[in-house]
XYZ file of C-alpha atoms in Angstrom:
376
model
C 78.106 129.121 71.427
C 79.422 125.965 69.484
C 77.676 122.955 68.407
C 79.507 119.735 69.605
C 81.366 119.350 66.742
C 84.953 119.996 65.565
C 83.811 121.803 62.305
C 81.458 123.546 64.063
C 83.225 124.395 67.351
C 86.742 124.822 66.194
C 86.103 127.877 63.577
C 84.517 130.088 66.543
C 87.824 129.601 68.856
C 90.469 132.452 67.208
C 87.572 135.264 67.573
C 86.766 134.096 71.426
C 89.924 134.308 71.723
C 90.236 137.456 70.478
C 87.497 138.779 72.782
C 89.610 137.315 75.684
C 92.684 138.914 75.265
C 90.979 142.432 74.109
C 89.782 142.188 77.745
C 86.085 141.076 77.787
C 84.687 138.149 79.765
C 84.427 134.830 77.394
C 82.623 131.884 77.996
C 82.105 129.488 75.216
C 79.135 127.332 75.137
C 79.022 123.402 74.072
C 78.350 120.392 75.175
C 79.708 116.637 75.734
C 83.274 116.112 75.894
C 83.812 119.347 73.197
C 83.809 121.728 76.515
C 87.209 120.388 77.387
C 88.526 121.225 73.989
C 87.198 124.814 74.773
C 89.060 124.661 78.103
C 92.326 123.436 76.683
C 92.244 126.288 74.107
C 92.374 128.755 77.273
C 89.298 129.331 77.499
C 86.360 128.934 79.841
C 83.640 126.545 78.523
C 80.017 125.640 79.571
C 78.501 122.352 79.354
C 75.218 122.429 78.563
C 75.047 118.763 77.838
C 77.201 116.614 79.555
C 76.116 113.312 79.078
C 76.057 114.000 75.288
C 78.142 111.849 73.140
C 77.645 113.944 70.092
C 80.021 112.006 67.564
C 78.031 108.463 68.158
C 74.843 110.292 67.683
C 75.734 112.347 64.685
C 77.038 108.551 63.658
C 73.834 107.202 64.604
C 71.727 110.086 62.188
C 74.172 109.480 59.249
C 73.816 105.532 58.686
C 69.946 105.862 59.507
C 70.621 108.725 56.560
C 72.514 106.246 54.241
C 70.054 103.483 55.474
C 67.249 105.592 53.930
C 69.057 106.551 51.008
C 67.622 110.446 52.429
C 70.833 111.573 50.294
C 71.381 115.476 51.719
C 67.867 116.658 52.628
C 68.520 118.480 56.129
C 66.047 116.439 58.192
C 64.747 117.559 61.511
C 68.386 117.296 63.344
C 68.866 120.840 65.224
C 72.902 120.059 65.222
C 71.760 119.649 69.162
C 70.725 123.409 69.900
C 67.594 121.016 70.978
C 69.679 119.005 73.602
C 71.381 122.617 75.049
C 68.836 124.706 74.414
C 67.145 124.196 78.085
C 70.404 124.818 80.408
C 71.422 127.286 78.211
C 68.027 129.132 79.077
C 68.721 129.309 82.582
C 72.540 129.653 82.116
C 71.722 132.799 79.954
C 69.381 133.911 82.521
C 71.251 133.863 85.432
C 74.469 135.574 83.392
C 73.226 137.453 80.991
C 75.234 138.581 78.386
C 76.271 141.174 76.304
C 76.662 139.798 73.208
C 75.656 136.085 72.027
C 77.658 135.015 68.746
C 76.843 131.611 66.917
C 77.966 129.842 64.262
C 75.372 129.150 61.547
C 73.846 125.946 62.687
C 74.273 126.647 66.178
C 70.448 128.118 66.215
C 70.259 128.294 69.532
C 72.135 131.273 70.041
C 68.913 133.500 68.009
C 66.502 131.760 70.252
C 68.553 132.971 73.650
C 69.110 136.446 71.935
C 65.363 136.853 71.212
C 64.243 135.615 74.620
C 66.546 138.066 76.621
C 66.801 141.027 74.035
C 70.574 140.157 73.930
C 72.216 140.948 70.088
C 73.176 138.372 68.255
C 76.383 138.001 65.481
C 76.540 135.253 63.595
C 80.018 134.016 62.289
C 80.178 132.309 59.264
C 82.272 128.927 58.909
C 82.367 128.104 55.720
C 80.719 129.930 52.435
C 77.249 128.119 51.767
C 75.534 129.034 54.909
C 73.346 131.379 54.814
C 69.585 132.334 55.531
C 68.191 129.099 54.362
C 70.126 126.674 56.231
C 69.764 128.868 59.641
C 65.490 129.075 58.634
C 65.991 125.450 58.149
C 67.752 124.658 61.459
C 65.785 127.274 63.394
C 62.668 124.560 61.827
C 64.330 121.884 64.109
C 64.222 123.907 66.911
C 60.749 124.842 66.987
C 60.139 122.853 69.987
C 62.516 124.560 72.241
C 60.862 128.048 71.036
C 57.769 126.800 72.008
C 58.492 125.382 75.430
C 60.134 128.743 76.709
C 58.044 131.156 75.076
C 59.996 132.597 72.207
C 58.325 133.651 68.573
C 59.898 134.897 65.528
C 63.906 135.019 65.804
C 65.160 138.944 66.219
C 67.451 140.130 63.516
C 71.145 139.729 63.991
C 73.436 143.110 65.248
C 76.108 141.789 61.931
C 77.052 138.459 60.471
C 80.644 138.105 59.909
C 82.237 136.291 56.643
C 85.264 134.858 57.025
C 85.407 133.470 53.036
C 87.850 135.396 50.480
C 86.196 138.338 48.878
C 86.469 136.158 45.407
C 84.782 133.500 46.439
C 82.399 134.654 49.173
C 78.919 133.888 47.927
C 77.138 134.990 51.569
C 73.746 136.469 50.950
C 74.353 139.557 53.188
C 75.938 142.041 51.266
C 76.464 144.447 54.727
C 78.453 141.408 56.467
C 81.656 142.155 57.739
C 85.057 140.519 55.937
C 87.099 139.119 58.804
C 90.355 136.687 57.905
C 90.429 133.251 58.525
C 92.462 132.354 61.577
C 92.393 128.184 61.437
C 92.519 127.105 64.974
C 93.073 122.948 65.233
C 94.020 122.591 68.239
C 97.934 122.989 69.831
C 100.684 120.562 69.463
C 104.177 119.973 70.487
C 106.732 120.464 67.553
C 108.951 117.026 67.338
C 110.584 114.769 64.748
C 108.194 114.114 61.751
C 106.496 117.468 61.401
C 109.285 118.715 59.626
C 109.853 117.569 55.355
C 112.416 115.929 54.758
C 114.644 118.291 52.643
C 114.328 117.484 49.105
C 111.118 116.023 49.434
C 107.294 117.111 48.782
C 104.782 116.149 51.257
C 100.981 116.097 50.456
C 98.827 116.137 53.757
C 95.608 114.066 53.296
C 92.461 114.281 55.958
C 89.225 113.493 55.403
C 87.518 115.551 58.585
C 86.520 113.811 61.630
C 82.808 113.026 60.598
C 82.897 111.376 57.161
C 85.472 108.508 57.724
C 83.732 107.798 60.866
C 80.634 106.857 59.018
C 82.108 105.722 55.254
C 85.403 104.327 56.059
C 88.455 105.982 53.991
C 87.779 104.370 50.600
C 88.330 107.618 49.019
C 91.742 107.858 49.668
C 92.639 103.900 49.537
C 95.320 104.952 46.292
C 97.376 106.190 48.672
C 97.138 103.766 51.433
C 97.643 100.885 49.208
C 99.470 102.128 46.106
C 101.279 105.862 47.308
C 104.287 104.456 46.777
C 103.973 104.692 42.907
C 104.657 108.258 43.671
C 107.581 109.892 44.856
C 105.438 112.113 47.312
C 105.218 111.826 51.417
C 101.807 111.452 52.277
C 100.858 112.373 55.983
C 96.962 111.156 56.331
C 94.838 112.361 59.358
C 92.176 109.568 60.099
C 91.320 109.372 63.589
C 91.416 105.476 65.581
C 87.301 105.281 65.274
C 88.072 105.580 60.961
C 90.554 102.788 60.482
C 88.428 99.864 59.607
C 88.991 98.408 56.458
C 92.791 99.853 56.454
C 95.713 98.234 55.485
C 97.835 96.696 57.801
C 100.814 97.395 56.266
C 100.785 100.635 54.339
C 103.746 102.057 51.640
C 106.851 103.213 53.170
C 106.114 107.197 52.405
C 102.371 106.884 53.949
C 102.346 108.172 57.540
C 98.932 108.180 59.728
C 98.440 109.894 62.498
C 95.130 110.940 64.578
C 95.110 114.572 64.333
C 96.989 117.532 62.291
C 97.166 120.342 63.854
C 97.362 122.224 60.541
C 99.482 125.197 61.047
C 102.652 123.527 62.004
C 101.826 120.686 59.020
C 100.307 123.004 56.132
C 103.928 125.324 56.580
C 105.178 122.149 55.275
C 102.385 121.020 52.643
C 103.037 121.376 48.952
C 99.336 120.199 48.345
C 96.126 119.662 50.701
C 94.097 116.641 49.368
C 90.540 116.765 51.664
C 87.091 115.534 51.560
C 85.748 119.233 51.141
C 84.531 120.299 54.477
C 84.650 124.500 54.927
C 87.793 124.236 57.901
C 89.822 122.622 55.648
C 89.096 124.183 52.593
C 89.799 127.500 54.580
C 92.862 126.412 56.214
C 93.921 125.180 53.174
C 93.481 129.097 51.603
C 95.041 130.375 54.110
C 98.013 128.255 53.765
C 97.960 129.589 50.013
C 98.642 125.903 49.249
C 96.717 123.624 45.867
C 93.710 122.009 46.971
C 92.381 118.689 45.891
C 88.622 118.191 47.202
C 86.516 115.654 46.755
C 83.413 117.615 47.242
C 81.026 114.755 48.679
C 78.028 115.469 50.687
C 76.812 118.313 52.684
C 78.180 122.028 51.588
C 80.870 119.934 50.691
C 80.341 120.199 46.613
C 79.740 124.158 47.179
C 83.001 124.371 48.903
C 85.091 121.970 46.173
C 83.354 123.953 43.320
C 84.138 127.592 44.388
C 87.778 126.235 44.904
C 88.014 124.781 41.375
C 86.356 127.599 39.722
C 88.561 130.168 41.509
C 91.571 128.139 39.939
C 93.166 126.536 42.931
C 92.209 123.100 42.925
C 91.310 120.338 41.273
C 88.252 117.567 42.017
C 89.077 114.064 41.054
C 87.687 112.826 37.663
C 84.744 110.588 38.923
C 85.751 111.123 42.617
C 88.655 108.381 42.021
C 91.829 109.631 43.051
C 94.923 108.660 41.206
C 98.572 109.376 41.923
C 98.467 110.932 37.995
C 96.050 113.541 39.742
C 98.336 114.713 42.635
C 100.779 114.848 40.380
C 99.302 116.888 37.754
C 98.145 119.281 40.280
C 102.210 119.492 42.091
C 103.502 120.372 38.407
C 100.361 123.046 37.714
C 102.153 126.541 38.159
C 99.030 128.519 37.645
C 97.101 126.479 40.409
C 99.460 127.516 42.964
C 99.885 131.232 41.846
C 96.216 131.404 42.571
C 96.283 129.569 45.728
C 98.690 132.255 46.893
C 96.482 134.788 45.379
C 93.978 133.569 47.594
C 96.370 133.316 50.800
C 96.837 137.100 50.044
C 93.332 138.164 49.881
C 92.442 136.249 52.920
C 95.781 137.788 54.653
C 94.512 141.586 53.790
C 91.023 141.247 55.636
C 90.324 142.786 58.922
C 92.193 140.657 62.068
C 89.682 138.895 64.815
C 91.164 141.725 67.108
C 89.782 144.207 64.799
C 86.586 142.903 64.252
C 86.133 142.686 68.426
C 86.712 146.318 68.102
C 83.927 146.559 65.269
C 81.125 144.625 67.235
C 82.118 146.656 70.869
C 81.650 150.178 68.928
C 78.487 148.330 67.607
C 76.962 147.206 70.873
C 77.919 150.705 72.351
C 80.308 152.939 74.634
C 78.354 151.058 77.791
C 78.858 147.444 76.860
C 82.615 147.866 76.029
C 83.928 146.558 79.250
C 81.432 143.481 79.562
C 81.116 141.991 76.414
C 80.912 138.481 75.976
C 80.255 135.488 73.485
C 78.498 133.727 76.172
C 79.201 136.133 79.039
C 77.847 138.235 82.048
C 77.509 141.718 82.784
């Protein structure tokens, strides 16, 4: 299952994939309008939620956050397992699956495991999240336990870690290495996707969540001043992030609403990104520099591990200045070890071959049947 959330959702999609086309019977689980991104990644989806608008509440939680000045204490917010967890009770009853894999704060996929003896695999989506944060998740669900019946969480089949093996800091020493395979969605190659020839492009996003609450002050250099720099700039901000904008911005600033980053980070000589794990991984994988702000959230864990391994760079005092992007550009060791990274990530075990893992795991009997969110 996938909480209704791109960060959250989008880094399950290559391995359901995976168990598609290895020949097992996949549905994903999510709610709101984040089913029908399932379903247009080929895939069958189940609402539990449909009246959920999960980006206006997560919205909602974050300025009450700000409001409070709560800074990044967890709260009791169950990244709505809570508003799923009752159809998918009766969903998982009337289907029951094989196999039930969930990303680290989608705790509802334990709580359906240990009510129908189903194994459970948790997939990793970034590096910091670990034991803690699911205990502390699990906390917010405690209701949902209570109401049908379930006590202490059974222990996961495997958990999977999809960070590179020199910068993984998972606290399961028996998980499985898988590679990163960013999925962002599919797009339909035309004029602009390709650099100019002669030119280096920086791509710029700061997720889907943050701007949406705190605007794009972070990266106002470049949509006020980016022409002081002889750099392309293509900057993901979606429509519900534009306040406060520019109207007109410099000449070599381009904004679109979404990157779908394996087309665009082909073409990247440098990702510049508020920190969040999908981007921070996609950005590995492209074996491209990496300047994170590292703001909120895991997001510090994420930007530190990346600076430390010698890959990228955090802004002095969060301020980013075109001196910065270029210092990073002209750093030869920076991107040696980005591509050392691309290669380490490269040389892990496939999705595919992972599927394989978990079926030998769940047994000879399961093989034919097995599901993320499936039937027998």
């Amino acid at each position: 299952m996938g909480p209704p959330l791109y960060g959250l959702l989008y880094p399950i999609v290559s391995l359901a994939q995976s168990f598609r086309v290895s020949g097992h019977d996949v549905v994903v689980a999510s709610a709101g309008g984040f089913a029908d991104k399932i379903a247009t990644a080929g895939l069958v989806a189940y609402n539990a939620a449909p009246d959920l608008d999960s980006e206006a509440d997560y919205k909602r939680r974050e300025l009450d956050r700000l409001k409070n000045n709560a800074g990044t204490k967890p709260g009791d917010f169950s990244f709505f397992s809570e508003e799923m967890s009752d159809a998918l009770v009766d969903f998982t009853d009337a289907w029951r699956p094989d196999l039930i894999v969930y990303p680290p704060l989608g705790v509802v996929g334990p709580l359906l495991g240990t009510k129908f003896d189903i194994p459970t695999v948790m997939l990793t989506v970034g590096f910091m999240h670990g034991h803690k944060q699911i205990d502390i998740v699990s906390q917010a669900l405690r209701h949902a336990y209570d109401r049908h019946g379930v006590g202490q969480r059974q222990s996961d089949l495997a958990w999977i870690d999809v960070a590179p093996p020199s910068i993984s800091i998972l606290d399961r020493p028996d998980a499985l290495p898988m590679r990163y395979v960013p999925y962002n969605g599919g797009t339909v190659l035309g004029e602009g996707w390709q650099k100019a020839e002669g030119r280096r492009r920086v791509v710029v996003s700061l997720g889907t969540l943050k701007p949406m609450v705190e605007g794009s002050g972070l990266i106002d250099w470049i949509l006020r001043d980016g022409s002081a720099a002889d750099i392309d700039f293509v900057v993901q901000l979606g429509h519900n992030a534009r306040q406060g904008i520019p109207e007109t911005l410099p000449s070599n600033v381009s904004i679109v609403d979404w990157i779908p980053m394996g087309p665009m980070m082909g073409e990247a000589d440098c990702f510049i990104h508020h920190g969040g794990a999908g981007n921070t991984l996609t950005a590995c994988d492209a074996g491209i520099p990496q300047i994170i702000f590292g703001k909120g959230a895991d997001r510090p864990t994420n930007a530190n591990l990346i600076r430390s391994r010698g890959c990228g760079v955090i802004p002095r005092d969060g301020n980013l200045t075109g001196s910065t992007v270029l210092e990073v550009l002209g750093n030869p060791a920076i991107a040696a070890n980005a591509r050392e990274v691309q290669d380490e990530m490269h040389s892990l075990p496939t999705p595919p071959q992972i599927v394989a893992e978990i079926a030998a795991r769940i047994g000879e009997s399961a093989q034919t049947e097995l599901t993320l969110v499936g039937r027998r």
